[in-house]
Structures are given as C-alpha cells and as structure tokens.
C-alpha cells in the first residue's frame, strides 16, 4: 500500500514538469539544463544511496525519500531558476531512493519474517502491474483533473504529490520496522564509485558492441 502511495507521488509530477517550467518563461535550453541536473543527480547519488540505506537503515531511507521529494515539490512554487535547480537535484536523489530503498526493505523484511520465497516474486509482479501500470494511469488522470478540469494550475499536481508522499511517510513511520544490510558487505564510498564506474563503462562497451 505505502509503495503505491509513494509511487503515485512520483507519477503525478512527470507530465507537468516541462509544462510548469515553460509557464515560468524558460526556454528549451534552460529547461534542458534542469532536466540534465535531475538525471545527473540521480546517476551520481544512485551509486551510493543503496549502501547508505544499508548502513543507516532502509526504513530511514524511505522516509528520506518522502521528505526529499516533498521539498522538491515545494520548490516548484518558485519561478527562480536556482530554486528550481535545487528542486531538480532533490528530485534526482529521491528517484534513486525510490528505486533502491523500498525494494531492499521489502526483501529484508520478507526474509526476516520467514515467508515463502515464491511470494516475493508475486509481490514484485503485482508491484509492476499496479505501481508502474495502474497507479501511473490513475495519477495521470488525477493530474489532468487538477490542471484542466479544476483549473488549479500546473503546480497543483506537485502539491497533490506532496500530500501523497506525506501520507506514505506517515504510514512508514507508524507501521514499518527498521532493517539494515549485511555489515560485512559495506564498502567505502571511493570503492563504490570505482565499482559503479567500471559497471557503467562495461555496460557502455557491451551496448556499443
């Protein structure tokens, strides 16, 4: 349940990011820079958030995702380029947490409670259908309702996303237990960056071949 609510907070924003920036009067070049900052932030922090979540706690990382994305949504109220840039960086960090911390927490909690392994694959298959399918569609329809039907403006989907994220955070804080990664597998940040660089380079070579 909480995963779907958190994903809804992500899907609500996507269709209106470019539109919002254009209503603030930014050109394609400036908007492109904002998008690059968001993707670059996700790429950079994506190499370390998994390890940090293992050390500091996956539940805490999921709460951090909610807080970070809420702050990113708040920045959308400002037409200032620097504020929007900060929001894009925060959004990139949140995206990295979304696609790492939640799954790590789920797998660890599943194993800790001794559930059958086949249930895990069923859970992920349902998450793909509901989270990346049904929730995405419903989020798009809800965002369109807010912007077009109710004429609340292009910032409305981001405010709605912040509300969903706050609900998700409340559920996490009230019902989730904390779990951590295996301490023996923790590596320093420099080693992680080296491993990530090697993985990216090898993936690029395979793609070119």
PDB file of N, CA and C in Angstrom, residues 10-91:
ATOM      1  N   UNK A  10       5.339  10.157  -7.277  1.00  0.00           N
ATOM      2  CA  UNK A  10       6.306  10.325  -8.358  1.00  0.00           C
ATOM      3  C   UNK A  10       5.609  10.502  -9.703  1.00  0.00           C
ATOM      4  N   UNK A  11       4.618   9.651  -9.986  1.00  0.00           N
ATOM      5  CA  UNK A  11       3.949   9.684 -11.282  1.00  0.00           C
ATOM      6  C   UNK A  11       3.135  10.953 -11.494  1.00  0.00           C
ATOM      7  N   UNK A  12       2.617  11.540 -10.438  1.00  0.00           N
ATOM      8  CA  UNK A  12       1.818  12.748 -10.570  1.00  0.00           C
ATOM      9  C   UNK A  12       2.611  13.907 -11.166  1.00  0.00           C
ATOM     10  N   UNK A  13       3.912  13.924 -10.929  1.00  0.00           N
ATOM     11  CA  UNK A  13       4.721  15.064 -11.326  1.00  0.00           C
ATOM     12  C   UNK A  13       5.166  15.020 -12.787  1.00  0.00           C
ATOM     13  N   UNK A  14       5.464  13.827 -13.279  1.00  0.00           N
ATOM     14  CA  UNK A  14       6.112  13.670 -14.576  1.00  0.00           C
ATOM     15  C   UNK A  14       5.518  14.450 -15.733  1.00  0.00           C
ATOM     16  N   UNK A  15       4.208  14.347 -15.977  1.00  0.00           N
ATOM     17  CA  UNK A  15       3.639  15.005 -17.155  1.00  0.00           C
ATOM     18  C   UNK A  15       3.675  16.529 -17.121  1.00  0.00           C
ATOM     19  N   UNK A  16       3.930  17.117 -15.949  1.00  0.00           N
ATOM     20  CA  UNK A  16       3.781  18.566 -15.833  1.00  0.00           C
ATOM     21  C   UNK A  16       5.080  19.304 -15.513  1.00  0.00           C
ATOM     22  N   UNK A  17       6.189  18.596 -15.470  1.00  0.00           N
ATOM     23  CA  UNK A  17       7.454  19.253 -15.162  1.00  0.00           C
ATOM     24  C   UNK A  17       7.832  20.237 -16.267  1.00  0.00           C
ATOM     25  N   UNK A  18       7.869  19.741 -17.500  1.00  0.00           N
ATOM     26  CA  UNK A  18       8.240  20.605 -18.622  1.00  0.00           C
ATOM     27  C   UNK A  18       7.227  21.744 -18.778  1.00  0.00           C
ATOM     28  N   UNK A  19       5.960  21.409 -18.662  1.00  0.00           N
ATOM     29  CA  UNK A  19       4.906  22.419 -18.815  1.00  0.00           C
ATOM     30  C   UNK A  19       5.035  23.523 -17.771  1.00  0.00           C
ATOM     31  N   UNK A  20       5.337  23.143 -16.543  1.00  0.00           N
ATOM     32  CA  UNK A  20       5.491  24.133 -15.477  1.00  0.00           C
ATOM     33  C   UNK A  20       6.655  25.069 -15.772  1.00  0.00           C
ATOM     34  N   UNK A  21       7.782  24.496 -16.170  1.00  0.00           N
ATOM     35  CA  UNK A  21       8.945  25.327 -16.480  1.00  0.00           C
ATOM     36  C   UNK A  21       8.649  26.291 -17.628  1.00  0.00           C
ATOM     37  N   UNK A  22       7.904  25.825 -18.621  1.00  0.00           N
ATOM     38  CA  UNK A  22       7.588  26.686 -19.765  1.00  0.00           C
ATOM     39  C   UNK A  22       6.659  27.819 -19.355  1.00  0.00           C
ATOM     40  N   UNK A  23       5.748  27.572 -18.413  1.00  0.00           N
ATOM     41  CA  UNK A  23       4.856  28.643 -17.948  1.00  0.00           C
ATOM     42  C   UNK A  23       5.619  29.697 -17.150  1.00  0.00           C
ATOM     43  N   UNK A  24       6.769  29.317 -16.594  1.00  0.00           N
ATOM     44  CA  UNK A  24       7.611  30.281 -15.898  1.00  0.00           C
ATOM     45  C   UNK A  24       8.468  31.095 -16.874  1.00  0.00           C
ATOM     46  N   UNK A  25       8.371  30.786 -18.166  1.00  0.00           N
ATOM     47  CA  UNK A  25       9.066  31.571 -19.175  1.00  0.00           C
ATOM     48  C   UNK A  25      10.443  31.079 -19.557  1.00  0.00           C
ATOM     49  N   UNK A  26      10.809  29.878 -19.152  1.00  0.00           N
ATOM     50  CA  UNK A  26      12.126  29.350 -19.501  1.00  0.00           C
ATOM     51  C   UNK A  26      12.100  28.733 -20.900  1.00  0.00           C
ATOM     52  N   UNK A  27      13.227  28.857 -21.608  1.00  0.00           N
ATOM     53  CA  UNK A  27      13.352  28.297 -22.936  1.00  0.00           C
ATOM     54  C   UNK A  27      13.787  26.851 -22.896  1.00  0.00           C
ATOM     55  N   UNK A  28      13.895  26.245 -24.081  1.00  0.00           N
ATOM     56  CA  UNK A  28      14.256  24.838 -24.169  1.00  0.00           C
ATOM     57  C   UNK A  28      15.641  24.570 -23.586  1.00  0.00           C
ATOM     58  N   UNK A  29      16.565  25.490 -23.805  1.00  0.00           N
ATOM     59  CA  UNK A  29      17.922  25.297 -23.287  1.00  0.00           C
ATOM     60  C   UNK A  29      17.960  25.262 -21.774  1.00  0.00           C
ATOM     61  N   UNK A  30      17.292  26.205 -21.148  1.00  0.00           N
ATOM     62  CA  UNK A  30      17.263  26.261 -19.681  1.00  0.00           C
ATOM     63  C   UNK A  30      16.511  25.062 -19.100  1.00  0.00           C
ATOM     64  N   UNK A  31      15.411  24.703 -19.742  1.00  0.00           N
ATOM     65  CA  UNK A  31      14.650  23.536 -19.273  1.00  0.00           C
ATOM     66  C   UNK A  31      15.489  22.270 -19.430  1.00  0.00           C
ATOM     67  N   UNK A  32      16.232  22.185 -20.525  1.00  0.00           N
ATOM     68  CA  UNK A  32      17.110  21.039 -20.734  1.00  0.00           C
ATOM     69  C   UNK A  32      18.160  20.927 -19.643  1.00  0.00           C
ATOM     70  N   UNK A  33      18.700  22.057 -19.233  1.00  0.00           N
ATOM     71  CA  UNK A  33      19.696  22.054 -18.152  1.00  0.00           C
ATOM     72  C   UNK A  33      19.086  21.564 -16.843  1.00  0.00           C
ATOM     73  N   UNK A  34      17.858  21.951 -16.596  1.00  0.00           N
ATOM     74  CA  UNK A  34      17.172  21.487 -15.385  1.00  0.00           C
ATOM     75  C   UNK A  34      16.983  19.977 -15.410  1.00  0.00           C
ATOM     76  N   UNK A  35      16.583  19.449 -16.554  1.00  0.00           N
ATOM     77  CA  UNK A  35      16.396  18.012 -16.671  1.00  0.00           C
ATOM     78  C   UNK A  35      17.720  17.265 -16.533  1.00  0.00           C
ATOM     79  N   UNK A  36      18.761  17.803 -17.145  1.00  0.00           N
ATOM     80  CA  UNK A  36      20.089  17.179 -17.041  1.00  0.00           C
ATOM     81  C   UNK A  36      20.547  17.152 -15.592  1.00  0.00           C
ATOM     82  N   UNK A  37      20.277  18.222 -14.850  1.00  0.00           N
ATOM     83  CA  UNK A  37      20.650  18.269 -13.431  1.00  0.00           C
ATOM     84  C   UNK A  37      19.940  17.177 -12.650  1.00  0.00           C
ATOM     85  N   UNK A  38      18.661  16.960 -12.963  1.00  0.00           N
ATOM     86  CA  UNK A  38      17.905  15.923 -12.263  1.00  0.00           C
ATOM     87  C   UNK A  38      18.421  14.539 -12.576  1.00  0.00           C
ATOM     88  N   UNK A  39      18.656  14.256 -13.865  1.00  0.00           N
ATOM     89  CA  UNK A  39      19.156  12.941 -14.254  1.00  0.00           C
ATOM     90  C   UNK A  39      20.583  12.721 -13.753  1.00  0.00           C
ATOM     91  N   UNK A  40      21.390  13.791 -13.806  1.00  0.00           N
ATOM     92  CA  UNK A  40      22.769  13.681 -13.304  1.00  0.00           C
ATOM     93  C   UNK A  40      22.810  13.426 -11.815  1.00  0.00           C
ATOM     94  N   UNK A  41      21.926  14.092 -11.075  1.00  0.00           N
ATOM     95  CA  UNK A  41      21.840  13.876  -9.639  1.00  0.00           C
ATOM     96  C   UNK A  41      21.468  12.437  -9.324  1.00  0.00           C
ATOM     97  N   UNK A  42      20.494  11.908 -10.063  1.00  0.00           N
ATOM     98  CA  UNK A  42      20.079  10.519  -9.860  1.00  0.00           C
ATOM     99  C   UNK A  42      21.205   9.552 -10.183  1.00  0.00           C
ATOM    100  N   UNK A  43      21.950   9.834 -11.262  1.00  0.00           N
ATOM    101  CA  UNK A  43      23.062   8.965 -11.638  1.00  0.00           C
ATOM    102  C   UNK A  43      24.168   8.994 -10.582  1.00  0.00           C
ATOM    103  N   UNK A  44      24.478  10.192 -10.092  1.00  0.00           N
ATOM    104  CA  UNK A  44      25.559  10.336  -9.115  1.00  0.00           C
ATOM    105  C   UNK A  44      25.206   9.688  -7.786  1.00  0.00           C
ATOM    106  N   UNK A  45      24.058  10.061  -7.236  1.00  0.00           N
ATOM    107  CA  UNK A  45      23.679   9.562  -5.922  1.00  0.00           C
ATOM    108  C   UNK A  45      23.178   8.122  -5.971  1.00  0.00           C
ATOM    109  N   UNK A  46      22.776   7.679  -7.165  1.00  0.00           N
ATOM    110  CA  UNK A  46      22.332   6.298  -7.292  1.00  0.00           C
ATOM    111  C   UNK A  46      23.423   5.286  -7.007  1.00  0.00           C
ATOM    112  N   UNK A  47      24.683   5.714  -7.115  1.00  0.00           N
ATOM    113  CA  UNK A  47      25.803   4.806  -6.846  1.00  0.00           C
ATOM    114  C   UNK A  47      26.060   4.596  -5.355  1.00  0.00           C
ATOM    115  N   UNK A  48      25.494   5.464  -4.509  1.00  0.00           N
ATOM    116  CA  UNK A  48      25.811   5.374  -3.081  1.00  0.00           C
ATOM    117  C   UNK A  48      24.597   5.217  -2.175  1.00  0.00           C
ATOM    118  N   UNK A  49      23.392   5.539  -2.680  1.00  0.00           N
ATOM    119  CA  UNK A  49      22.228   5.516  -1.781  1.00  0.00           C
ATOM    120  C   UNK A  49      21.930   4.114  -1.257  1.00  0.00           C
ATOM    121  N   UNK A  50      22.197   3.102  -2.084  1.00  0.00           N
ATOM    122  CA  UNK A  50      21.951   1.738  -1.629  1.00  0.00           C
ATOM    123  C   UNK A  50      22.799   1.374  -0.429  1.00  0.00           C
ATOM    124  N   UNK A  51      24.082   1.710  -0.512  1.00  0.00           N
ATOM    125  CA  UNK A  51      24.985   1.418   0.600  1.00  0.00           C
ATOM    126  C   UNK A  51      24.637   2.239   1.832  1.00  0.00           C
ATOM    127  N   UNK A  52      24.300   3.511   1.615  1.00  0.00           N
ATOM    128  CA  UNK A  52      23.920   4.357   2.753  1.00  0.00           C
ATOM    129  C   UNK A  52      22.658   3.842   3.425  1.00  0.00           C
ATOM    130  N   UNK A  53      21.712   3.347   2.617  1.00  0.00           N
ATOM    131  CA  UNK A  53      20.494   2.779   3.190  1.00  0.00           C
ATOM    132  C   UNK A  53      20.807   1.532   4.004  1.00  0.00           C
ATOM    133  N   UNK A  54      21.740   0.719   3.519  1.00  0.00           N
ATOM    134  CA  UNK A  54      22.136  -0.483   4.259  1.00  0.00           C
ATOM    135  C   UNK A  54      22.752  -0.118   5.609  1.00  0.00           C
ATOM    136  N   UNK A  55      23.543   0.953   5.627  1.00  0.00           N
ATOM    137  CA  UNK A  55      24.229   1.350   6.863  1.00  0.00           C
ATOM    138  C   UNK A  55      23.312   2.086   7.827  1.00  0.00           C
ATOM    139  N   UNK A  56      22.530   3.036   7.293  1.00  0.00           N
ATOM    140  CA  UNK A  56      21.709   3.896   8.139  1.00  0.00           C
ATOM    141  C   UNK A  56      20.308   3.345   8.387  1.00  0.00           C
ATOM    142  N   UNK A  57      19.885   2.378   7.578  1.00  0.00           N
ATOM    143  CA  UNK A  57      18.559   1.792   7.732  1.00  0.00           C
ATOM    144  C   UNK A  57      17.680   2.055   6.529  1.00  0.00           C
ATOM    145  N   UNK A  58      17.037   0.988   6.020  1.00  0.00           N
ATOM    146  CA  UNK A  58      16.193   1.126   4.831  1.00  0.00           C
ATOM    147  C   UNK A  58      14.924   1.923   5.124  1.00  0.00           C
ATOM    148  N   UNK A  59      14.350   1.712   6.295  1.00  0.00           N
ATOM    149  CA  UNK A  59      13.154   2.480   6.672  1.00  0.00           C
ATOM    150  C   UNK A  59      13.475   3.965   6.708  1.00  0.00           C
ATOM    151  N   UNK A  60      14.601   4.299   7.281  1.00  0.00           N
ATOM    152  CA  UNK A  60      15.017   5.702   7.338  1.00  0.00           C
ATOM    153  C   UNK A  60      15.242   6.261   5.935  1.00  0.00           C
ATOM    154  N   UNK A  61      15.771   5.428   5.051  1.00  0.00           N
ATOM    155  CA  UNK A  61      15.996   5.860   3.669  1.00  0.00           C
ATOM    156  C   UNK A  61      14.671   6.133   2.961  1.00  0.00           C
ATOM    157  N   UNK A  62      13.662   5.304   3.229  1.00  0.00           N
ATOM    158  CA  UNK A  62      12.345   5.510   2.622  1.00  0.00           C
ATOM    159  C   UNK A  62      11.698   6.799   3.129  1.00  0.00           C
ATOM    160  N   UNK A  63      11.883   7.089   4.415  1.00  0.00           N
ATOM    161  CA  UNK A  63      11.385   8.346   4.967  1.00  0.00           C
ATOM    162  C   UNK A  63      12.127   9.523   4.340  1.00  0.00           C
ATOM    163  N   UNK A  64      13.431   9.354   4.139  1.00  0.00           N
ATOM    164  CA  UNK A  64      14.232  10.395   3.491  1.00  0.00           C
ATOM    165  C   UNK A  64      13.736  10.657   2.079  1.00  0.00           C
ATOM    166  N   UNK A  65      13.350   9.585   1.380  1.00  0.00           N
ATOM    167  CA  UNK A  65      12.773   9.736   0.037  1.00  0.00           C
ATOM    168  C   UNK A  65      11.555  10.652   0.087  1.00  0.00           C
ATOM    169  N   UNK A  66      10.656  10.385   1.019  1.00  0.00           N
ATOM    170  CA  UNK A  66       9.434  11.178   1.121  1.00  0.00           C
ATOM    171  C   UNK A  66       9.748  12.642   1.416  1.00  0.00           C
ATOM    172  N   UNK A  67      10.638  12.868   2.364  1.00  0.00           N
ATOM    173  CA  UNK A  67      10.988  14.245   2.742  1.00  0.00           C
ATOM    174  C   UNK A  67      11.660  14.963   1.579  1.00  0.00           C
ATOM    175  N   UNK A  68      12.605  14.296   0.931  1.00  0.00           N
ATOM    176  CA  UNK A  68      13.342  14.910  -0.174  1.00  0.00           C
ATOM    177  C   UNK A  68      12.421  15.271  -1.321  1.00  0.00           C
ATOM    178  N   UNK A  69      11.497  14.374  -1.643  1.00  0.00           N
ATOM    179  CA  UNK A  69      10.593  14.641  -2.762  1.00  0.00           C
ATOM    180  C   UNK A  69       9.573  15.712  -2.410  1.00  0.00           C
ATOM    181  N   UNK A  70       9.149  15.767  -1.159  1.00  0.00           N
ATOM    182  CA  UNK A  70       8.243  16.836  -0.733  1.00  0.00           C
ATOM    183  C   UNK A  70       8.919  18.195  -0.884  1.00  0.00           C
ATOM    184  N   UNK A  71      10.180  18.277  -0.469  1.00  0.00           N
ATOM    185  CA  UNK A  71      10.940  19.519  -0.628  1.00  0.00           C
ATOM    186  C   UNK A  71      11.083  19.879  -2.104  1.00  0.00           C
ATOM    187  N   UNK A  72      11.303  18.860  -2.946  1.00  0.00           N
ATOM    188  CA  UNK A  72      11.395  19.100  -4.377  1.00  0.00           C
ATOM    189  C   UNK A  72      10.086  19.671  -4.920  1.00  0.00           C
ATOM    190  N   UNK A  73       8.964  19.147  -4.445  1.00  0.00           N
ATOM    191  CA  UNK A  73       7.660  19.649  -4.878  1.00  0.00           C
ATOM    192  C   UNK A  73       7.449  21.090  -4.437  1.00  0.00           C
ATOM    193  N   UNK A  74       7.911  21.423  -3.241  1.00  0.00           N
ATOM    194  CA  UNK A  74       7.742  22.786  -2.734  1.00  0.00           C
ATOM    195  C   UNK A  74       8.488  23.790  -3.598  1.00  0.00           C
ATOM    196  N   UNK A  75       9.662  23.402  -4.101  1.00  0.00           N
ATOM    197  CA  UNK A  75      10.444  24.327  -4.929  1.00  0.00           C
ATOM    198  C   UNK A  75       9.723  24.689  -6.224  1.00  0.00           C
ATOM    199  N   UNK A  76       8.761  23.869  -6.656  1.00  0.00           N
ATOM    200  CA  UNK A  76       8.042  24.146  -7.905  1.00  0.00           C
ATOM    201  C   UNK A  76       7.180  25.394  -7.815  1.00  0.00           C
ATOM    202  N   UNK A  77       6.968  25.901  -6.613  1.00  0.00           N
ATOM    203  CA  UNK A  77       6.194  27.128  -6.462  1.00  0.00           C
ATOM    204  C   UNK A  77       7.014  28.367  -6.799  1.00  0.00           C
ATOM    205  N   UNK A  78       8.310  28.210  -6.897  1.00  0.00           N
ATOM    206  CA  UNK A  78       9.178  29.352  -7.169  1.00  0.00           C
ATOM    207  C   UNK A  78       9.526  29.425  -8.655  1.00  0.00           C
ATOM    208  N   UNK A  79       9.436  30.623  -9.257  1.00  0.00           N
ATOM    209  CA  UNK A  79       9.841  30.776 -10.654  1.00  0.00           C
ATOM    210  C   UNK A  79      11.339  31.047 -10.813  1.00  0.00           C
ATOM    211  N   UNK A  80      12.072  31.075  -9.698  1.00  0.00           N
ATOM    212  CA  UNK A  80      13.501  31.358  -9.756  1.00  0.00           C
ATOM    213  C   UNK A  80      14.265  30.120 -10.222  1.00  0.00           C
ATOM    214  N   UNK A  81      15.169  30.329 -11.165  1.00  0.00           N
ATOM    215  CA  UNK A  81      15.892  29.229 -11.790  1.00  0.00           C
ATOM    216  C   UNK A  81      16.727  28.449 -10.776  1.00  0.00           C
ATOM    217  N   UNK A  82      17.400  29.143  -9.868  1.00  0.00           N
ATOM    218  CA  UNK A  82      18.260  28.482  -8.889  1.00  0.00           C
ATOM    219  C   UNK A  82      17.452  27.587  -7.950  1.00  0.00           C
ATOM    220  N   UNK A  83      16.293  28.070  -7.549  1.00  0.00           N
ATOM    221  CA  UNK A  83      15.428  27.280  -6.664  1.00  0.00           C
ATOM    222  C   UNK A  83      14.944  26.029  -7.389  1.00  0.00           C
ATOM    223  N   UNK A  84      14.561  26.200  -8.652  1.00  0.00           N
ATOM    224  CA  UNK A  84      14.108  25.061  -9.445  1.00  0.00           C
ATOM    225  C   UNK A  84      15.239  24.060  -9.663  1.00  0.00           C
ATOM    226  N   UNK A  85      16.454  24.567  -9.812  1.00  0.00           N
ATOM    227  CA  UNK A  85      17.610  23.679  -9.974  1.00  0.00           C
ATOM    228  C   UNK A  85      17.824  22.843  -8.714  1.00  0.00           C
ATOM    229  N   UNK A  86      17.688  23.465  -7.554  1.00  0.00           N
ATOM    230  CA  UNK A  86      17.793  22.730  -6.291  1.00  0.00           C
ATOM    231  C   UNK A  86      16.716  21.656  -6.225  1.00  0.00           C
ATOM    232  N   UNK A  87      15.527  22.006  -6.681  1.00  0.00           N
ATOM    233  CA  UNK A  87      14.435  21.040  -6.694  1.00  0.00           C
ATOM    234  C   UNK A  87      14.725  19.854  -7.590  1.00  0.00           C
ATOM    235  N   UNK A  88      15.351  20.096  -8.739  1.00  0.00           N
ATOM    236  CA  UNK A  88      15.697  19.001  -9.641  1.00  0.00           C
ATOM    237  C   UNK A  88      16.741  18.071  -9.024  1.00  0.00           C
ATOM    238  N   UNK A  89      17.715  18.651  -8.338  1.00  0.00           N
ATOM    239  CA  UNK A  89      18.731  17.833  -7.669  1.00  0.00           C
ATOM    240  C   UNK A  89      18.091  16.983  -6.575  1.00  0.00           C
ATOM    241  N   UNK A  90      17.203  17.589  -5.806  1.00  0.00           N
ATOM    242  CA  UNK A  90      16.492  16.846  -4.763  1.00  0.00           C
ATOM    243  C   UNK A  90      15.638  15.739  -5.380  1.00  0.00           C
ATOM    244  N   UNK A  91      15.005  16.049  -6.516  1.00  0.00           N
ATOM    245  CA  UNK A  91      14.203  15.041  -7.191  1.00  0.00           C
ATOM    246  C   UNK A  91      15.032  13.871  -7.685  1.00  0.00           C
TER     247      UNK A  91
END
